[in-house]
Protein backbone atom coordinates (compact mmCIF):
# COMPACT_ATOMS: atom_id res chain seq x y z
CA UNK A 1 0.00 0.00 0.00
CA UNK A 2 1.35 3.38 -0.93
CA UNK A 3 0.34 6.84 -2.01
CA UNK A 4 -0.23 7.20 -5.73
CA UNK A 5 1.81 9.74 -7.68
CA UNK A 6 0.01 11.16 -10.72
CA UNK A 7 1.72 12.36 -13.89
CA UNK A 8 0.90 15.61 -15.68
CA UNK A 9 -1.50 13.97 -18.15
CA UNK A 10 -3.46 12.33 -15.35
CA UNK A 11 -3.45 15.55 -13.36
CA UNK A 12 -4.97 17.35 -16.34
CA UNK A 13 -7.94 14.95 -16.19
CA UNK A 14 -8.25 15.57 -12.45
CA UNK A 15 -8.13 19.33 -13.16
CA UNK A 16 -10.94 18.90 -15.67
CA UNK A 17 -13.02 16.94 -13.11
CA UNK A 18 -12.29 19.77 -10.65
CA UNK A 19 -13.42 22.41 -13.13
CA UNK A 20 -16.73 20.61 -13.71
CA UNK A 21 -17.15 20.38 -9.94
CA UNK A 22 -16.40 24.05 -9.42
CA UNK A 23 -18.96 25.00 -12.10
CA UNK A 24 -21.48 22.64 -10.53
CA UNK A 25 -21.24 24.53 -7.23
CA UNK A 26 -21.61 27.86 -9.08
CA UNK A 27 -24.81 26.48 -10.61
CA UNK A 28 -26.08 25.06 -7.30
CA UNK A 29 -25.44 28.29 -5.39
CA UNK A 30 -28.30 29.91 -7.29
CA UNK A 31 -30.61 27.01 -6.43
CA UNK A 32 -30.07 26.90 -2.65
CA UNK A 33 -33.39 28.60 -1.92
CA UNK A 34 -36.16 28.27 0.62
CA UNK A 35 -38.69 25.64 -0.45
CA UNK A 36 -36.35 23.68 -2.73
CA UNK A 37 -36.24 19.94 -2.06
CA UNK A 38 -32.83 18.31 -1.65
CA UNK A 39 -33.77 15.66 -4.24
CA UNK A 40 -34.17 18.51 -6.72
CA UNK A 41 -30.58 19.62 -5.99
CA UNK A 42 -29.54 16.02 -6.61
CA UNK A 43 -31.36 15.88 -9.94
CA UNK A 44 -30.00 19.17 -11.30
CA UNK A 45 -26.48 18.18 -10.26
CA UNK A 46 -26.64 14.87 -12.08
CA UNK A 47 -27.93 16.62 -15.20
CA UNK A 48 -25.38 19.46 -15.08
CA UNK A 49 -22.41 17.14 -14.55
CA UNK A 50 -23.56 14.88 -17.38
CA UNK A 51 -23.98 17.87 -19.75
CA UNK A 52 -20.40 18.78 -18.90
CA UNK A 53 -19.12 15.29 -19.81
CA UNK A 54 -18.61 14.10 -16.27
CA UNK A 55 -20.27 11.52 -14.07
CA UNK A 56 -21.24 11.47 -10.38
CA UNK A 57 -19.69 8.29 -8.96
CA UNK A 58 -21.22 8.61 -5.49
CA UNK A 59 -24.35 7.01 -6.92
CA UNK A 60 -23.92 3.30 -6.28
CA UNK A 61 -20.76 3.75 -4.22
CA UNK A 62 -21.16 1.09 -1.52
CA UNK A 63 -24.88 1.26 -2.29
CA UNK A 64 -25.22 5.03 -1.78
CA UNK A 65 -28.53 5.96 -3.48
CA UNK A 66 -27.85 9.52 -4.78
CA UNK A 67 -25.46 11.72 -6.75
CA UNK A 68 -24.71 14.18 -3.97
CA UNK A 69 -24.70 14.26 -0.18
CA UNK A 70 -26.92 17.03 1.24
CA UNK A 71 -26.62 17.46 5.01
CA UNK A 72 -28.76 20.04 6.76
CA UNK A 73 -28.11 21.79 10.11
CA UNK A 74 -27.19 19.13 12.73
CA UNK A 75 -26.44 16.66 9.94
CA UNK A 76 -22.70 16.58 9.32
CA UNK A 77 -22.15 14.50 6.17
CA UNK A 78 -23.69 11.81 3.95
CA UNK A 79 -27.24 13.19 4.13
CA UNK A 80 -29.35 11.49 1.45
CA UNK A 81 -31.29 13.92 -0.77
CA UNK A 82 -35.05 13.50 -0.52
CA UNK A 83 -38.36 15.29 -0.11
CA UNK A 84 -37.11 17.57 2.65
CA UNK A 85 -37.49 21.26 1.73
CA UNK A 86 -34.94 23.93 2.60
CA UNK A 87 -36.05 26.49 5.18
CA UNK A 88 -34.84 30.04 5.67
CA UNK A 89 -31.91 30.00 8.12
CA UNK A 90 -30.84 26.43 7.37
CA UNK A 91 -27.24 25.61 6.64
CA UNK A 92 -26.67 22.90 4.08
CA UNK A 93 -23.44 21.07 3.31
CA UNK A 94 -23.25 19.57 -0.16
CA UNK A 95 -20.56 17.04 -1.02
CA UNK A 96 -19.99 15.97 -4.63
CA UNK A 97 -17.50 13.79 -6.48
CA UNK A 98 -17.06 14.21 -10.25
CA UNK A 99 -15.34 11.73 -12.51
CA UNK A 100 -13.91 12.80 -15.87
CA UNK A 101 -12.48 10.02 -18.07
CA UNK A 102 -12.03 7.92 -14.95
CA UNK A 103 -10.26 10.62 -12.89
CA UNK A 104 -11.97 12.02 -9.81
CA UNK A 105 -12.19 15.27 -7.90
CA UNK A 106 -14.04 15.64 -4.59
CA UNK A 107 -15.37 18.83 -2.98
CA UNK A 108 -17.92 20.07 -0.45
CA UNK A 109 -19.35 23.45 0.44
CA UNK A 110 -21.63 24.67 3.22
CA UNK A 111 -24.28 27.19 2.20
CA UNK A 112 -26.78 29.37 4.05
CA UNK A 113 -30.43 29.26 2.96
CA UNK A 114 -31.66 32.87 2.96
CA UNK A 115 -30.24 34.45 6.12
CA UNK A 116 -29.09 32.86 9.34
CA UNK A 117 -27.69 33.77 12.76
CA UNK A 118 -24.18 35.04 13.54
CA UNK A 119 -23.03 31.77 15.09
CA UNK A 120 -23.92 29.80 11.97
CA UNK A 121 -22.20 32.37 9.77
CA UNK A 122 -19.08 32.08 11.90
CA UNK A 123 -19.24 28.27 11.70
CA UNK A 124 -19.23 28.42 7.89
CA UNK A 125 -16.48 31.01 7.78
CA UNK A 126 -14.24 29.02 10.11
CA UNK A 127 -14.68 25.69 8.32
CA UNK A 128 -13.73 27.29 5.01
CA UNK A 129 -10.79 29.25 6.41
CA UNK A 130 -9.48 26.17 8.21
CA UNK A 131 -9.05 24.47 4.85
CA UNK A 132 -6.83 27.35 3.68
CA UNK A 133 -4.88 27.28 6.95
CA UNK A 134 -4.30 23.57 6.36
CA UNK A 135 -3.09 23.85 2.78
CA UNK A 136 -0.45 26.42 3.68
CA UNK A 137 1.40 23.29 4.78
CA UNK A 138 0.45 21.09 1.81
CA UNK A 139 3.83 21.27 0.07
CA UNK A 140 6.54 18.86 -0.84
CA UNK A 141 8.79 17.98 2.07
CA UNK A 142 6.22 18.70 4.78
CA UNK A 143 3.95 16.01 6.27
CA UNK A 144 0.26 15.13 6.31
CA UNK A 145 0.37 15.83 10.06
CA UNK A 146 1.36 19.46 9.38
CA UNK A 147 -1.88 19.98 7.47
CA UNK A 148 -3.91 18.24 10.21
CA UNK A 149 -2.31 20.18 13.04
CA UNK A 150 -2.95 23.57 11.46
CA UNK A 151 -6.58 22.83 10.63
CA UNK A 152 -7.13 21.76 14.24
CA UNK A 153 -5.37 24.77 15.69
CA UNK A 154 -7.39 27.26 13.64
CA UNK A 155 -10.74 25.58 14.36
CA UNK A 156 -10.15 25.22 18.09
CA UNK A 157 -8.81 28.77 18.45
CA UNK A 158 -12.12 29.91 17.03
CA UNK A 159 -14.12 27.89 19.56
CA UNK A 160 -15.47 25.10 17.35
CA UNK A 161 -14.91 21.37 17.69
CA UNK A 162 -13.33 18.96 15.20
CA UNK A 163 -15.04 15.75 14.20
CA UNK A 164 -12.46 12.99 14.53
CA UNK A 165 -14.27 9.98 13.07
CA UNK A 166 -13.97 11.23 9.46
CA UNK A 167 -10.94 12.46 7.56
CA UNK A 168 -9.67 13.69 4.22
CA UNK A 169 -8.00 11.27 1.85
CA UNK A 170 -6.05 10.74 -1.32
CA UNK A 171 -8.22 10.82 -4.46
CA UNK A 172 -7.70 10.41 -8.22
CA UNK A 173 -8.47 7.00 -9.68
CA UNK A 174 -10.62 6.07 -6.71
CA UNK A 175 -12.77 8.08 -4.36
CA UNK A 176 -10.73 7.14 -1.31
CA UNK A 177 -7.02 6.51 -1.63
CA UNK A 178 -4.12 6.78 0.76
CA UNK A 179 -3.17 8.77 2.75
CA UNK A 180 -5.81 9.44 5.36
CA UNK A 181 -5.76 13.15 6.29
CA UNK A 182 -7.25 13.70 9.76
CA UNK A 183 -8.39 17.18 10.75
CA UNK A 184 -6.50 16.97 14.04
CA UNK A 185 -2.99 16.00 15.06
CA UNK A 186 -2.98 12.28 15.86
CA UNK A 187 0.48 12.29 17.46
CA UNK A 188 1.99 10.87 14.28
CA UNK A 189 3.33 13.18 11.56
CA UNK A 190 2.18 10.73 8.86
CA UNK A 191 3.35 10.56 5.25
CA UNK A 192 5.79 12.99 3.69
CA UNK A 193 4.20 15.09 0.94
CA UNK A 194 5.53 14.80 -2.56
CA UNK A 195 4.85 16.29 -6.00
CA UNK A 196 2.16 14.36 -7.90
CA UNK A 197 0.06 13.57 -4.84
CA UNK A 198 -3.66 14.40 -5.11
CA UNK A 199 -5.43 15.04 -1.82
CA UNK A 200 -9.02 15.76 -0.72
CA UNK A 201 -8.77 17.90 2.39
CA UNK A 202 -12.06 18.24 4.22
CA UNK A 203 -12.46 19.84 7.63
CA UNK A 204 -15.68 18.91 9.44
CA UNK A 205 -16.50 21.05 12.47
CA UNK A 206 -19.31 21.62 14.94
CA UNK A 207 -20.72 24.22 17.32
CA UNK A 208 -21.26 21.72 20.12
CA UNK A 209 -19.63 18.48 21.14
CA UNK A 210 -17.82 16.50 18.42
CA UNK A 211 -19.66 13.20 18.95
CA UNK A 212 -21.64 11.81 16.03
CA UNK A 213 -24.28 9.15 15.36
CA UNK A 214 -25.46 7.35 12.22
CA UNK A 215 -29.15 7.87 11.48
CA UNK A 216 -31.56 5.03 10.75
CA UNK A 217 -31.12 5.44 6.98
CA UNK A 218 -27.67 3.93 7.52
CA UNK A 219 -25.88 6.91 5.92
CA UNK A 220 -26.61 10.28 7.46
CA UNK A 221 -24.07 11.29 10.08
CA UNK A 222 -25.65 13.59 12.65
CA UNK A 223 -24.23 15.43 15.65
CA UNK A 224 -25.14 13.55 18.83
CA UNK A 225 -26.09 16.80 20.62
CA UNK A 226 -28.07 18.00 17.53
CA UNK A 227 -26.06 21.23 17.37
CA UNK A 228 -25.09 22.47 13.92
CA UNK A 229 -22.09 21.29 11.94
CA UNK A 230 -20.36 22.24 8.69
CA UNK A 231 -18.09 20.71 6.05
CA UNK A 232 -15.78 22.25 3.46
CA UNK A 233 -13.61 20.30 1.05
CA UNK A 234 -11.41 20.77 -1.98
CA UNK A 235 -9.17 18.53 -4.02
CA UNK A 236 -5.58 19.72 -4.30
CA UNK A 237 -2.62 18.62 -6.37
CA UNK A 238 0.98 18.99 -5.22
CA UNK A 239 2.55 20.45 -8.36
CA UNK A 240 6.02 19.65 -9.69
CA UNK A 241 7.34 22.84 -8.02
CA UNK A 242 6.17 21.41 -4.69
CA UNK A 243 3.33 23.90 -4.22
CA UNK A 244 -0.36 23.06 -3.79
CA UNK A 245 -2.93 23.84 -6.47
CA UNK A 246 -6.61 23.73 -5.57
CA UNK A 247 -8.32 22.10 -8.55
CA UNK A 248 -11.91 22.52 -7.35
CA UNK A 249 -11.78 26.32 -7.17
CA UNK A 250 -11.67 28.66 -10.15
CA UNK A 251 -8.12 28.89 -11.45
CA UNK A 252 -6.84 32.34 -12.14
N1 LIG B 1 -17.45 12.74 -1.02
C1 LIG B 1 -17.34 12.02 0.21
C2 LIG B 1 -15.95 12.15 0.75
O1 LIG B 1 -15.51 13.23 0.89
C3 LIG B 1 -17.79 10.61 0.08
C4 LIG B 1 -19.21 10.49 -0.26
S1 LIG B 1 -19.81 9.05 0.35
C5 LIG B 1 -20.83 8.50 -0.84
O2 LIG B 1 -15.25 11.26 1.05
F1 LIG B 1 -21.27 7.35 -0.48
F2 LIG B 1 -21.72 9.37 -1.02
F3 LIG B 1 -20.18 8.35 -1.96
CO1 LIG C 1 -13.79 13.49 0.46
Coordinates of C-alpha atoms and ligand atoms in Angstrom, one line a residue:
X1 CA 0.0 0.0 0.0
X2 CA 1.3 3.4 -0.9
X3 CA 0.3 6.8 -2.0
X4 CA -0.2 7.2 -5.7
X5 CA 1.8 9.7 -7.7
X6 CA 0.0 11.2 -10.7
X7 CA 1.7 12.4 -13.9
X8 CA 0.9 15.6 -15.7
X9 CA -1.5 14.0 -18.1
X10 CA -3.5 12.3 -15.4
X11 CA -3.5 15.6 -13.4
X12 CA -5.0 17.3 -16.3
X13 CA -7.9 15.0 -16.2
X14 CA -8.3 15.6 -12.4
X15 CA -8.1 19.3 -13.2
X16 CA -10.9 18.9 -15.7
X17 CA -13.0 16.9 -13.1
X18 CA -12.3 19.8 -10.7
X19 CA -13.4 22.4 -13.1
X20 CA -16.7 20.6 -13.7
X21 CA -17.2 20.4 -9.9
X22 CA -16.4 24.0 -9.4
X23 CA -19.0 25.0 -12.1
X24 CA -21.5 22.6 -10.5
X25 CA -21.2 24.5 -7.2
X26 CA -21.6 27.9 -9.1
X27 CA -24.8 26.5 -10.6
X28 CA -26.1 25.1 -7.3
X29 CA -25.4 28.3 -5.4
X30 CA -28.3 29.9 -7.3
X31 CA -30.6 27.0 -6.4
X32 CA -30.1 26.9 -2.7
X33 CA -33.4 28.6 -1.9
X34 CA -36.2 28.3 0.6
X35 CA -38.7 25.6 -0.5
X36 CA -36.4 23.7 -2.7
X37 CA -36.2 19.9 -2.1
X38 CA -32.8 18.3 -1.7
X39 CA -33.8 15.7 -4.2
X40 CA -34.2 18.5 -6.7
X41 CA -30.6 19.6 -6.0
X42 CA -29.5 16.0 -6.6
X43 CA -31.4 15.9 -9.9
X44 CA -30.0 19.2 -11.3
X45 CA -26.5 18.2 -10.3
X46 CA -26.6 14.9 -12.1
X47 CA -27.9 16.6 -15.2
X48 CA -25.4 19.5 -15.1
X49 CA -22.4 17.1 -14.5
X50 CA -23.6 14.9 -17.4
X51 CA -24.0 17.9 -19.7
X52 CA -20.4 18.8 -18.9
X53 CA -19.1 15.3 -19.8
X54 CA -18.6 14.1 -16.3
X55 CA -20.3 11.5 -14.1
X56 CA -21.2 11.5 -10.4
X57 CA -19.7 8.3 -9.0
X58 CA -21.2 8.6 -5.5
X59 CA -24.3 7.0 -6.9
X60 CA -23.9 3.3 -6.3
X61 CA -20.8 3.8 -4.2
X62 CA -21.2 1.1 -1.5
X63 CA -24.9 1.3 -2.3
X64 CA -25.2 5.0 -1.8
X65 CA -28.5 6.0 -3.5
X66 CA -27.9 9.5 -4.8
X67 CA -25.5 11.7 -6.8
X68 CA -24.7 14.2 -4.0
X69 CA -24.7 14.3 -0.2
X70 CA -26.9 17.0 1.2
X71 CA -26.6 17.5 5.0
X72 CA -28.8 20.0 6.8
X73 CA -28.1 21.8 10.1
X74 CA -27.2 19.1 12.7
X75 CA -26.4 16.7 9.9
X76 CA -22.7 16.6 9.3
X77 CA -22.1 14.5 6.2
X78 CA -23.7 11.8 3.9
X79 CA -27.2 13.2 4.1
X80 CA -29.4 11.5 1.5
X81 CA -31.3 13.9 -0.8
X82 CA -35.0 13.5 -0.5
X83 CA -38.4 15.3 -0.1
X84 CA -37.1 17.6 2.7
X85 CA -37.5 21.3 1.7
X86 CA -34.9 23.9 2.6
X87 CA -36.0 26.5 5.2
X88 CA -34.8 30.0 5.7
X89 CA -31.9 30.0 8.1
X90 CA -30.8 26.4 7.4
X91 CA -27.2 25.6 6.6
X92 CA -26.7 22.9 4.1
X93 CA -23.4 21.1 3.3
X94 CA -23.3 19.6 -0.2
X95 CA -20.6 17.0 -1.0
X96 CA -20.0 16.0 -4.6
X97 CA -17.5 13.8 -6.5
X98 CA -17.1 14.2 -10.2
X99 CA -15.3 11.7 -12.5
X100 CA -13.9 12.8 -15.9
X101 CA -12.5 10.0 -18.1
X102 CA -12.0 7.9 -14.9
X103 CA -10.3 10.6 -12.9
X104 CA -12.0 12.0 -9.8
X105 CA -12.2 15.3 -7.9
X106 CA -14.0 15.6 -4.6
X107 CA -15.4 18.8 -3.0
X108 CA -17.9 20.1 -0.5
X109 CA -19.4 23.5 0.4
X110 CA -21.6 24.7 3.2
X111 CA -24.3 27.2 2.2
X112 CA -26.8 29.4 4.0
X113 CA -30.4 29.3 3.0
X114 CA -31.7 32.9 3.0
X115 CA -30.2 34.4 6.1
X116 CA -29.1 32.9 9.3
X117 CA -27.7 33.8 12.8
X118 CA -24.2 35.0 13.5
X119 CA -23.0 31.8 15.1
X120 CA -23.9 29.8 12.0
X121 CA -22.2 32.4 9.8
X122 CA -19.1 32.1 11.9
X123 CA -19.2 28.3 11.7
X124 CA -19.2 28.4 7.9
X125 CA -16.5 31.0 7.8
X126 CA -14.2 29.0 10.1
X127 CA -14.7 25.7 8.3
X128 CA -13.7 27.3 5.0
X129 CA -10.8 29.3 6.4
X130 CA -9.5 26.2 8.2
X131 CA -9.0 24.5 4.8
X132 CA -6.8 27.3 3.7
X133 CA -4.9 27.3 7.0
X134 CA -4.3 23.6 6.4
X135 CA -3.1 23.9 2.8
X136 CA -0.4 26.4 3.7
X137 CA 1.4 23.3 4.8
X138 CA 0.5 21.1 1.8
X139 CA 3.8 21.3 0.1
X140 CA 6.5 18.9 -0.8
X141 CA 8.8 18.0 2.1
X142 CA 6.2 18.7 4.8
X143 CA 3.9 16.0 6.3
X144 CA 0.3 15.1 6.3
X145 CA 0.4 15.8 10.1
X146 CA 1.4 19.5 9.4
X147 CA -1.9 20.0 7.5
X148 CA -3.9 18.2 10.2
X149 CA -2.3 20.2 13.0
X150 CA -2.9 23.6 11.5
X151 CA -6.6 22.8 10.6
X152 CA -7.1 21.8 14.2
X153 CA -5.4 24.8 15.7
X154 CA -7.4 27.3 13.6
X155 CA -10.7 25.6 14.4
X156 CA -10.1 25.2 18.1
X157 CA -8.8 28.8 18.5
X158 CA -12.1 29.9 17.0
X159 CA -14.1 27.9 19.6
X160 CA -15.5 25.1 17.3
X161 CA -14.9 21.4 17.7
X162 CA -13.3 19.0 15.2
X163 CA -15.0 15.7 14.2
X164 CA -12.5 13.0 14.5
X165 CA -14.3 10.0 13.1
X166 CA -14.0 11.2 9.5
X167 CA -10.9 12.5 7.6
X168 CA -9.7 13.7 4.2
X169 CA -8.0 11.3 1.9
X170 CA -6.0 10.7 -1.3
X171 CA -8.2 10.8 -4.5
X172 CA -7.7 10.4 -8.2
X173 CA -8.5 7.0 -9.7
X174 CA -10.6 6.1 -6.7
X175 CA -12.8 8.1 -4.4
X176 CA -10.7 7.1 -1.3
X177 CA -7.0 6.5 -1.6
X178 CA -4.1 6.8 0.8
X179 CA -3.2 8.8 2.7
X180 CA -5.8 9.4 5.4
X181 CA -5.8 13.1 6.3
X182 CA -7.3 13.7 9.8
X183 CA -8.4 17.2 10.8
X184 CA -6.5 17.0 14.0
X185 CA -3.0 16.0 15.1
X186 CA -3.0 12.3 15.9
X187 CA 0.5 12.3 17.5
X188 CA 2.0 10.9 14.3
X189 CA 3.3 13.2 11.6
X190 CA 2.2 10.7 8.9
X191 CA 3.3 10.6 5.3
X192 CA 5.8 13.0 3.7
X193 CA 4.2 15.1 0.9
X194 CA 5.5 14.8 -2.6
X195 CA 4.8 16.3 -6.0
X196 CA 2.2 14.4 -7.9
X197 CA 0.1 13.6 -4.8
X198 CA -3.7 14.4 -5.1
X199 CA -5.4 15.0 -1.8
X200 CA -9.0 15.8 -0.7
X201 CA -8.8 17.9 2.4
X202 CA -12.1 18.2 4.2
X203 CA -12.5 19.8 7.6
X204 CA -15.7 18.9 9.4
X205 CA -16.5 21.1 12.5
X206 CA -19.3 21.6 14.9
X207 CA -20.7 24.2 17.3
X208 CA -21.3 21.7 20.1
X209 CA -19.6 18.5 21.1
X210 CA -17.8 16.5 18.4
X211 CA -19.7 13.2 19.0
X212 CA -21.6 11.8 16.0
X213 CA -24.3 9.2 15.4
X214 CA -25.5 7.3 12.2
X215 CA -29.2 7.9 11.5
X216 CA -31.6 5.0 10.8
X217 CA -31.1 5.4 7.0
X218 CA -27.7 3.9 7.5
X219 CA -25.9 6.9 5.9
X220 CA -26.6 10.3 7.5
X221 CA -24.1 11.3 10.1
X222 CA -25.6 13.6 12.6
X223 CA -24.2 15.4 15.6
X224 CA -25.1 13.5 18.8
X225 CA -26.1 16.8 20.6
X226 CA -28.1 18.0 17.5
X227 CA -26.1 21.2 17.4
X228 CA -25.1 22.5 13.9
X229 CA -22.1 21.3 11.9
X230 CA -20.4 22.2 8.7
X231 CA -18.1 20.7 6.1
X232 CA -15.8 22.2 3.5
X233 CA -13.6 20.3 1.0
X234 CA -11.4 20.8 -2.0
X235 CA -9.2 18.5 -4.0
X236 CA -5.6 19.7 -4.3
X237 CA -2.6 18.6 -6.4
X238 CA 1.0 19.0 -5.2
X239 CA 2.5 20.4 -8.4
X240 CA 6.0 19.7 -9.7
X241 CA 7.3 22.8 -8.0
X242 CA 6.2 21.4 -4.7
X243 CA 3.3 23.9 -4.2
X244 CA -0.4 23.1 -3.8
X245 CA -2.9 23.8 -6.5
X246 CA -6.6 23.7 -5.6
X247 CA -8.3 22.1 -8.6
X248 CA -11.9 22.5 -7.3
X249 CA -11.8 26.3 -7.2
X250 CA -11.7 28.7 -10.1
X251 CA -8.1 28.9 -11.4
X252 CA -6.8 32.3 -12.1
Ligands
LIG1 N1 -17.5 12.7 -1.0 C1 -17.3 12.0 0.2 C2 -16.0 12.1 0.8 O1 -15.5 13.2 0.9 C3 -17.8 10.6 0.1 C4 -19.2 10.5 -0.3 S1 -19.8 9.0 0.3 C5 -20.8 8.5 -0.8 O2 -15.2 11.3 1.1 F1 -21.3 7.3 -0.5 F2 -21.7 9.4 -1.0 F3 -20.2 8.3 -2.0
LIG2 CO1 -13.8 13.5 0.5

